[in-house]
Coordinates of C-alpha atoms (C1' of nucleotides) in Angstrom, one line a residue:
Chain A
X52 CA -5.0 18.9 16.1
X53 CA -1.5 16.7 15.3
X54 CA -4.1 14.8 12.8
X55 CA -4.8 18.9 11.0
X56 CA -1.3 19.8 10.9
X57 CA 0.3 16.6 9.5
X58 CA -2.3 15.1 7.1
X59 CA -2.9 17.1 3.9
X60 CA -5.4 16.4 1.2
X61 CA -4.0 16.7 -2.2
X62 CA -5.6 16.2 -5.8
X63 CA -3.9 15.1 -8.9
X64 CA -5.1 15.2 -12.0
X65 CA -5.1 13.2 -14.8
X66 CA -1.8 11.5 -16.4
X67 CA -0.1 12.6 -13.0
X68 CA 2.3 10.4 -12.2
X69 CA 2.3 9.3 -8.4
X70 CA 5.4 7.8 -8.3
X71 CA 7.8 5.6 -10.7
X72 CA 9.7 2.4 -10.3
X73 CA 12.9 3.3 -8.1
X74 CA 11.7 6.2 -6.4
X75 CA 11.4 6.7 -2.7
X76 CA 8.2 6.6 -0.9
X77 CA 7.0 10.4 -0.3
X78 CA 4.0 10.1 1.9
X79 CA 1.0 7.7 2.2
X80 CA -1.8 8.2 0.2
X81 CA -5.2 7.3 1.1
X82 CA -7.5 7.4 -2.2
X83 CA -10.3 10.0 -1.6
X84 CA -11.8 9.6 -4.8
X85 CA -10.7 8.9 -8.7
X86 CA -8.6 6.0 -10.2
X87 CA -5.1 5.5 -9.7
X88 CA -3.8 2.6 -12.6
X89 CA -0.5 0.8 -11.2
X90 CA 2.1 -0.8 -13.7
X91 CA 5.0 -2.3 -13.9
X92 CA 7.5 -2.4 -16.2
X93 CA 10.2 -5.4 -16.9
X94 CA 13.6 -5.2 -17.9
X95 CA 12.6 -6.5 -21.6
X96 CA 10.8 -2.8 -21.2
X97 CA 7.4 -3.9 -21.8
X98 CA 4.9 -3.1 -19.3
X99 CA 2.0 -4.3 -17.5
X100 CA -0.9 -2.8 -15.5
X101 CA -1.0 -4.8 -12.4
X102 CA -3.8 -3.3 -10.6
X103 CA -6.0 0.2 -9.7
X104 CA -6.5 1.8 -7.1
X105 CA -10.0 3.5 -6.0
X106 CA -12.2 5.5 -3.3
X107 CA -11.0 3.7 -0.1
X108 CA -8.0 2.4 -0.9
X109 CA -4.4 2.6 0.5
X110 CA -1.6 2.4 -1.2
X111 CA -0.3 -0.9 -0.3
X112 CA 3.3 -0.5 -2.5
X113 CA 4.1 2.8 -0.4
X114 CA 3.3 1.2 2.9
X115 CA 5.8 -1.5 2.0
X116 CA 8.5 1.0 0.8
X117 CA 7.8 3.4 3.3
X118 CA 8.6 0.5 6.5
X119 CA 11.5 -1.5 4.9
X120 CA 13.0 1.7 2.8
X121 CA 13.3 0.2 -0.7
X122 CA 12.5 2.1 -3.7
X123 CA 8.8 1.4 -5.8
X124 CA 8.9 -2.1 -7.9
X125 CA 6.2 -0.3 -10.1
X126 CA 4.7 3.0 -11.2
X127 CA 1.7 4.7 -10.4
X128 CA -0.3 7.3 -13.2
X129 CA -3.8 8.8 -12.4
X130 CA -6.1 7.6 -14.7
X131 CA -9.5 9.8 -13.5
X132 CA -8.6 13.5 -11.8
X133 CA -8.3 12.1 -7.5
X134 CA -7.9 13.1 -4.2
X135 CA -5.7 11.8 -1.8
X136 CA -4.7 11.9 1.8
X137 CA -1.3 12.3 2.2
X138 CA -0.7 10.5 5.6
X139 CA 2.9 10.7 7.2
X140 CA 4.6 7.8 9.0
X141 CA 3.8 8.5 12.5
X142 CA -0.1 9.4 11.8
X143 CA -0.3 6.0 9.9
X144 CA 1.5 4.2 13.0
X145 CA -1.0 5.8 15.7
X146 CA -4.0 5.3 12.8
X147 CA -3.2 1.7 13.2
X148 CA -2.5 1.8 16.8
X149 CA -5.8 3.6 18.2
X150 CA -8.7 2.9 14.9
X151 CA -9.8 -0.8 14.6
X152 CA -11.8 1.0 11.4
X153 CA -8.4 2.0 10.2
X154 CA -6.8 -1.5 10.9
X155 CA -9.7 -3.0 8.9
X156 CA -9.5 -0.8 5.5
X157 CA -5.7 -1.9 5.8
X158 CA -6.5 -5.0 5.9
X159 CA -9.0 -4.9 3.1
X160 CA -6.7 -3.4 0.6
X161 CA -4.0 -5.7 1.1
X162 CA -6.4 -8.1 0.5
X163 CA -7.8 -6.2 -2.7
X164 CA -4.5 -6.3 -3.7
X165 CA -3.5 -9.6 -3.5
X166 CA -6.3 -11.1 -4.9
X167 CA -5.6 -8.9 -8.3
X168 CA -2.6 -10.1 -8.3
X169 CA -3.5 -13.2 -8.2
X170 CA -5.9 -13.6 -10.7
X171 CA -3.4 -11.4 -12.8
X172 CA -1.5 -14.3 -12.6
X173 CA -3.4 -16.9 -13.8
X174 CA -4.6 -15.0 -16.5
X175 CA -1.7 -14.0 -18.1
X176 CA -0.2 -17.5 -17.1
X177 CA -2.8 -19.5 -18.4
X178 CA -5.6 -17.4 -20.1
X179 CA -5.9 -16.8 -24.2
X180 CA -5.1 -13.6 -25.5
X181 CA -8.2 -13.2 -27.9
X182 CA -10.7 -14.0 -25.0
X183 CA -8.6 -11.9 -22.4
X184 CA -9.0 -8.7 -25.1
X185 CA -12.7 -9.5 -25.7
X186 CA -13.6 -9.3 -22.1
X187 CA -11.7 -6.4 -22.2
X188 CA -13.4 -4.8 -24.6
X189 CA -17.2 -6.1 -23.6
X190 CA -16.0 -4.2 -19.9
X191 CA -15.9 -0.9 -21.2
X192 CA -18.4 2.1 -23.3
X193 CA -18.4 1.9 -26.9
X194 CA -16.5 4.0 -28.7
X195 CA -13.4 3.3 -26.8
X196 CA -10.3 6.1 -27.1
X197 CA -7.3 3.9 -26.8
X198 CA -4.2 3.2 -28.7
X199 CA -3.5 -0.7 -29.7
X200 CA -0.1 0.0 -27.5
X201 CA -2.3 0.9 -24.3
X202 CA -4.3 -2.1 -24.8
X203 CA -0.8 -3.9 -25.2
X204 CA -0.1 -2.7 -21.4
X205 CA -3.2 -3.3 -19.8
X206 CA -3.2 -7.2 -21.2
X207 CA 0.8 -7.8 -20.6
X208 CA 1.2 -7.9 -24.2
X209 CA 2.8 -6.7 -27.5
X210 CA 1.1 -4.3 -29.5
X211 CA 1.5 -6.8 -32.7
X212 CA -0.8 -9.0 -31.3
X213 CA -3.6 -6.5 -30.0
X214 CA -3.2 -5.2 -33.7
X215 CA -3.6 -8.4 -35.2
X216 CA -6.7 -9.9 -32.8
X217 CA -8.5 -6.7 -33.6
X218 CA -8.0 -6.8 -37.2
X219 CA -9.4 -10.4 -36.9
X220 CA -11.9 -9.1 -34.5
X221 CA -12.7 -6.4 -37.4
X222 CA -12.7 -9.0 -40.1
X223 CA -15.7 -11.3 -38.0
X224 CA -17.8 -7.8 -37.9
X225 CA -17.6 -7.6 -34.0
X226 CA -15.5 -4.3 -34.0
X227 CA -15.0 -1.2 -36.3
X228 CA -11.4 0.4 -35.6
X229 CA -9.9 3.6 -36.6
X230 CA -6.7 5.6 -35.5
X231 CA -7.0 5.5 -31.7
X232 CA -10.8 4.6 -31.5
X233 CA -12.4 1.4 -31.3
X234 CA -16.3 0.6 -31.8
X235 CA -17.7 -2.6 -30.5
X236 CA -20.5 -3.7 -32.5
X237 CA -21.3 -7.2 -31.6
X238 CA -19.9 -9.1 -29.0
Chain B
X193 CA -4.8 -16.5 30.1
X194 CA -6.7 -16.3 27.3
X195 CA -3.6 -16.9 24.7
X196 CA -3.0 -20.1 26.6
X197 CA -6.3 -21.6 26.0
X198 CA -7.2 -20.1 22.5
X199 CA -4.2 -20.4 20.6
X200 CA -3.1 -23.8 19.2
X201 CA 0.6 -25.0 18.5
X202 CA 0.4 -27.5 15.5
X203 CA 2.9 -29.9 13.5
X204 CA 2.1 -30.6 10.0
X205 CA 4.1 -33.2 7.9
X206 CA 5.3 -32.9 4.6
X207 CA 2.8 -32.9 1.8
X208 CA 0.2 -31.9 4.0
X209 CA -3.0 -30.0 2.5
X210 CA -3.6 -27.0 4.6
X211 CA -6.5 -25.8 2.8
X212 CA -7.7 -26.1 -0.8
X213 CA -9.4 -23.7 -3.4
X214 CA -13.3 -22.9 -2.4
X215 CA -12.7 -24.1 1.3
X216 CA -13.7 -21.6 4.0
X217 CA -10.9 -20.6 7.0
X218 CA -10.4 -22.6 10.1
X219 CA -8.2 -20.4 11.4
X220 CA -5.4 -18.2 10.8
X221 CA -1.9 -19.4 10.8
X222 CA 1.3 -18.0 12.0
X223 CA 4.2 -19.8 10.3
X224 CA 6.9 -21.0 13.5
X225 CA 9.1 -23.2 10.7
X226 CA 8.9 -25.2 7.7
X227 CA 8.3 -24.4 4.3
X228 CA 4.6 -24.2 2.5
X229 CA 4.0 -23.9 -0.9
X230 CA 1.1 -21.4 -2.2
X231 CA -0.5 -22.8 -5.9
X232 CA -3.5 -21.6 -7.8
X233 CA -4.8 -23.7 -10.3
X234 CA -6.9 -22.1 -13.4
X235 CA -9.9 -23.1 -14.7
X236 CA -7.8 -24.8 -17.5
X237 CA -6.9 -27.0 -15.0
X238 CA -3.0 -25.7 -15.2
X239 CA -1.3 -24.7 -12.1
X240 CA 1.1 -22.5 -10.7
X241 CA 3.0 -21.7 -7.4
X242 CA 2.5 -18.7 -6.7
X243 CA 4.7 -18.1 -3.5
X244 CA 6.1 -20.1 -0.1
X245 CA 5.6 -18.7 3.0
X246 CA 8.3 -19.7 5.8
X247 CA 9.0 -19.1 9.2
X248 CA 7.1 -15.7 11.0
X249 CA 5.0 -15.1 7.8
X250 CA 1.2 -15.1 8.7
X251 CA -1.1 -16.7 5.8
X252 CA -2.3 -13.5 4.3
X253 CA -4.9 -15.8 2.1
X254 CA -6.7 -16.4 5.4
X255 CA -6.9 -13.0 7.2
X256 CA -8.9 -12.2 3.7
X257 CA -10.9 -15.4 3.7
X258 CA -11.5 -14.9 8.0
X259 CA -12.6 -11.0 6.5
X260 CA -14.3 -11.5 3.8
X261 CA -15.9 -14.9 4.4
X262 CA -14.8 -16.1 1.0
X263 CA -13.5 -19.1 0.1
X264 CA -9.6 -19.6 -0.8
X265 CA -8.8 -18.8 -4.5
X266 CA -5.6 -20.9 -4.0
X267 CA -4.3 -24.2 -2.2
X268 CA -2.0 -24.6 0.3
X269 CA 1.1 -27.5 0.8
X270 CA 3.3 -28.3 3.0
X271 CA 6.6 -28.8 1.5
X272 CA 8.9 -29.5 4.5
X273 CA 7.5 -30.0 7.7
X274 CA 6.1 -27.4 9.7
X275 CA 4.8 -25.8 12.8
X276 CA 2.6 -23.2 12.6
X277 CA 0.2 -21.1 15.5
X278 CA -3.4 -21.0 14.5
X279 CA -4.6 -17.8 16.0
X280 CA -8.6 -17.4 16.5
X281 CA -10.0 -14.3 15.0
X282 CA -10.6 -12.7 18.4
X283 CA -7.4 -13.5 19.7
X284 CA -6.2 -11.8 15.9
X285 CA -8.0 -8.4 16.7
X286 CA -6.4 -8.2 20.0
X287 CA -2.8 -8.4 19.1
X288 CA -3.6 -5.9 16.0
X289 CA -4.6 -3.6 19.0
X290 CA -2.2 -4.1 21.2
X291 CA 0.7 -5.3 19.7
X292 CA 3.0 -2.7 17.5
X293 CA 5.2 -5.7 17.0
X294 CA 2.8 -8.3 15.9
X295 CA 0.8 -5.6 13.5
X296 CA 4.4 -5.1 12.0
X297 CA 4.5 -8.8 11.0
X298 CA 1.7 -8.7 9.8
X299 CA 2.4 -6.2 7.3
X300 CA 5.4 -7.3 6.4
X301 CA 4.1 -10.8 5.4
X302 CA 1.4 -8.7 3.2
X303 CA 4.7 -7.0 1.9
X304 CA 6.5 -9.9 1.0
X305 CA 3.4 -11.6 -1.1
X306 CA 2.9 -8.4 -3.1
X307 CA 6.2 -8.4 -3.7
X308 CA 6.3 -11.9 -4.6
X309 CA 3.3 -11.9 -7.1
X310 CA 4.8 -8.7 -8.3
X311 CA 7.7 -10.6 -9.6
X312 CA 5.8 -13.5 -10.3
X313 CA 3.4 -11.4 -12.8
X314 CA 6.5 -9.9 -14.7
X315 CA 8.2 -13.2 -15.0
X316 CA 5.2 -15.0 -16.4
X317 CA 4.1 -12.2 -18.5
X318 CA 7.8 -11.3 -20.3
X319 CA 10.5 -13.4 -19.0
X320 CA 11.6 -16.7 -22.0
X321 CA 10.8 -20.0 -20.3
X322 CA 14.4 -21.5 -21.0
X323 CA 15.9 -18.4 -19.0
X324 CA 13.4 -19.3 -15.8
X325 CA 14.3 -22.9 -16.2
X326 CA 18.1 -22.7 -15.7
X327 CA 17.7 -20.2 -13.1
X328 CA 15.1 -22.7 -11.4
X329 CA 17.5 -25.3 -11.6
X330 CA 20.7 -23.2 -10.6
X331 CA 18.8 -22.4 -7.2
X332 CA 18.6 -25.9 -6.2
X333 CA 21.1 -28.1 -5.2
X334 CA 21.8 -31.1 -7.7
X335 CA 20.6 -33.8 -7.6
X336 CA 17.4 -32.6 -7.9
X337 CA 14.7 -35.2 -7.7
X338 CA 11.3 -33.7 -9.2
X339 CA 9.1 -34.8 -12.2
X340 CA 8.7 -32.4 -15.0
X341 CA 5.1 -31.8 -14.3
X342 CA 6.0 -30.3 -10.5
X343 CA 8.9 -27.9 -12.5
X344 CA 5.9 -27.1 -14.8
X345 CA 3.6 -26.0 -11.9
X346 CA 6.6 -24.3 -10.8
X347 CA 6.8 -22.0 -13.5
X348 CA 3.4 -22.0 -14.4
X349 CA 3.7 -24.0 -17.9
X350 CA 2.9 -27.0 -19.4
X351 CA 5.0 -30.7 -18.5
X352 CA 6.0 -31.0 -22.3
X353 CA 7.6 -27.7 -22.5
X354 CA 9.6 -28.4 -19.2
X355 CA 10.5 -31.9 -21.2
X356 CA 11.9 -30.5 -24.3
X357 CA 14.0 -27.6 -22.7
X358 CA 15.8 -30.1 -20.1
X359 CA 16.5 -32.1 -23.0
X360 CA 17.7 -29.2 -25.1
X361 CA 19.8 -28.9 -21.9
X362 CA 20.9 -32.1 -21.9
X363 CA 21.8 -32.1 -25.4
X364 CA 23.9 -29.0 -24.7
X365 CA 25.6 -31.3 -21.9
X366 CA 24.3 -29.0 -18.8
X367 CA 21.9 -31.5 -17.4
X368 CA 22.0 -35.3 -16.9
X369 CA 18.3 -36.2 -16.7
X370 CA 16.8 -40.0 -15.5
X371 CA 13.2 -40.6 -14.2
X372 CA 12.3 -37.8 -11.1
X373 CA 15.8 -36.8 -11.3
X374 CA 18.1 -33.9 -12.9
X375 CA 21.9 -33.7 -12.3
X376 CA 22.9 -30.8 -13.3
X377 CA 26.5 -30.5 -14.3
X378 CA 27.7 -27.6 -15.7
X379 CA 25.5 -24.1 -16.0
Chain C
dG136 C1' -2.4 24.1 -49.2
dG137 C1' 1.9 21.3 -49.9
dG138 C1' 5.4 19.1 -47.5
dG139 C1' 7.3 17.3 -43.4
dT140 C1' 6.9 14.9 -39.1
dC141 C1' 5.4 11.6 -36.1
dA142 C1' 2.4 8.6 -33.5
dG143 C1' -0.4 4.9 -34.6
dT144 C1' -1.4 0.9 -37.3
dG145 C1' -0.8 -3.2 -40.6
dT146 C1' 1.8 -7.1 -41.8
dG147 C1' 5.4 -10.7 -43.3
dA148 C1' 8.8 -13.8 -41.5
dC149 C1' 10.4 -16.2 -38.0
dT150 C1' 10.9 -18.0 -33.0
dT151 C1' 9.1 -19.5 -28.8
dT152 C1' 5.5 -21.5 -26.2
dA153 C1' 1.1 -24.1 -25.7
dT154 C1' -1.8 -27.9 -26.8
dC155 C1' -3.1 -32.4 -28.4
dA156 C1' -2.2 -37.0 -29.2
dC157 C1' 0.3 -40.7 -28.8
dT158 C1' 4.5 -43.8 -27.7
dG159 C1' 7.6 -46.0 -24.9
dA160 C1' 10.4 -46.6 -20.6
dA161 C1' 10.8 -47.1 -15.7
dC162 C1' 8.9 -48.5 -11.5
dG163 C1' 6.2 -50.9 -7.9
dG164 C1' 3.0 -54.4 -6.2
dG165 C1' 1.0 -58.6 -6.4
Chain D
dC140 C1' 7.3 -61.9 -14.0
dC141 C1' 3.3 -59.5 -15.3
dC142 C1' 0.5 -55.5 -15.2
dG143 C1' -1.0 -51.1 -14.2
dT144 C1' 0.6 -46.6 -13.4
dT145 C1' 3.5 -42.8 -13.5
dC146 C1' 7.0 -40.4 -16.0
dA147 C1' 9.3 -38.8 -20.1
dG148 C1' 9.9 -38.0 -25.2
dT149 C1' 8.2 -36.3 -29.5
dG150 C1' 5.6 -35.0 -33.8
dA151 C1' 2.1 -31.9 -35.5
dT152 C1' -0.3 -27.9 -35.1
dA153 C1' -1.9 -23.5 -33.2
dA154 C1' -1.2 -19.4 -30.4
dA155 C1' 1.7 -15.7 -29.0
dG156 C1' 5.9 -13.0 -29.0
dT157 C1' 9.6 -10.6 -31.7
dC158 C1' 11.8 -8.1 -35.3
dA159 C1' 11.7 -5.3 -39.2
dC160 C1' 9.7 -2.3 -42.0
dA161 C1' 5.8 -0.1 -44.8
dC162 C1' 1.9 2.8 -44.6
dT163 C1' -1.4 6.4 -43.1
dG164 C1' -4.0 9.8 -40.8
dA165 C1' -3.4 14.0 -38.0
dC166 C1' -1.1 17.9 -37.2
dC167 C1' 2.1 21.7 -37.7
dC168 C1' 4.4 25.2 -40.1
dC169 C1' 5.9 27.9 -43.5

DNA sequence: GGGGTCAGTGTGACTTTATCACTGAACGGG
DNA sequence: CCCGTTCAGTGATAAAGTCACACTGACCCC
């Protein structure tokens, strides 16, 4: 009854952007379905995806913001058209009180979360550019629509150097590229 | 009742391991003081800190771990001596159930490591290495006794790049430096 | 359909950071 | 005092980031 009234299902579609960095928290959503791709962006302005969010998951960020009241660190656009339960404060705080079920997904996303992070970090800490692109590229459906500057975002790096290791990539036969496309030959 | 008998009060001293990368969760600790120092270590071999956790922070790594029955991606030290509560996992589930207070804690130690590697990502992925340095070394109090390797770890680089910018430093008369030691004297 | 506009791409020049290899200096224990 | 070990310094080279600017394909519009 409270649960009917308060919680509303809402869909976004694609290139929506959930929130950006410095904005207050507006609700709690609770992916239903599609991709929601997270970035962040650093005062040098360059940007980096830091995670995505899926079927299942919470949105960790706006749980934060939402109980201590600070703005977003990051920004959130939806990458495939979703769904989303928009759950308010005091639905969230009896969820948690009276579901061990909700408790657990919680808990599960945080821990989603962190462990993207985490690996984030080593890779872009430790990891080589050209084989950090090349896993990209093996990860996704040949041809691949995407500008040099996106794949700049998604590695936390400058498009230069995606132009560059692709040219080189071109140059060893592994990749054909043309404006905005990319086709993976051999990898 | 039960709390008496099933949690566990315990002291660690400084430079204690508390677990290490691939171990499996002996139980879930709830920081009561003292400092501990969170580092990954890539398959490089380089490592990085990736956060501390401090007094009333619960180890988020091992609520996933104690969930998931994974191993921990990270390792864990002790820097200055602590005392933490090593909650069972059924003693866990009850105080998420009953305890508005303790579930708040919890969340707010998940806050503060997303938070944390959210910073951390940005500052490894755009921020100039002499920049992090002299900040790193304007936090601390001088003298600062430390080898170049830890400040490496630290900022998640390599020893002789920590070497040459204190001794750009030095040259610029900001630093004194002598073996596991760094005045620094004017920044 | 020629010209203008603009996002996307290519590239040279240079700086910063990472890596490798090696040297020497400082320290600590027998 | 000698010796082994840890710590620090440095040259050479490669990878990555930055800055500046040229080029080009796609699209629009008269």
């Amino acid at each position: 009854m409270e649960a009917l009234e308060s919680i509303q299902v809402m869909r976004f579609p694609r290139d929506k952007v959930l929130f950006r960095a410095g904005e207050h928290c507006q609700g709690l959503p609770l992916m239903l379905s599609g991709s929601v791709k997270v970035q962040m962006t650093g005062v040098s302005g360059n940007s980096i995806v830091l995670y995505r969010m899926a079927a299942d998951d919470i949105c960790t960020l706006s749980i934060g913001c939402l109980m201590t009241g600070h703005g977003y660190r990051a920004e959130a656009f939806v990458e495939e058209e979703s769904e989303a339960a928009m759950v308010p404060r005091g639905l969230f705080d009896r969820l948690m009180d009276q579901s061990a079920d909700f408790r657990l997904g919680i808990m599960e996303s945080y821990g989603r979360r962190l462990d993207d992070l985490m690996l984030l970090v080593e890779e872009v800490a430790f990891r080589r550019m050209d084989e950090r692109l090349e896993e990209w590229l093996q990860a996704r459906r040949s041809p691949i629509h995407i500008t040099h500057q996106e794949i700049g975002v998604e590695l936390g790096t400058a498009r230069e150097v995606v132009s560059r290791l692709l040219k080189e990539l071109e140059r060893k036969g592994r990749v054909k590229l043309s404006r905005g496309r990319i086709d993976v030959t051999g990898l």
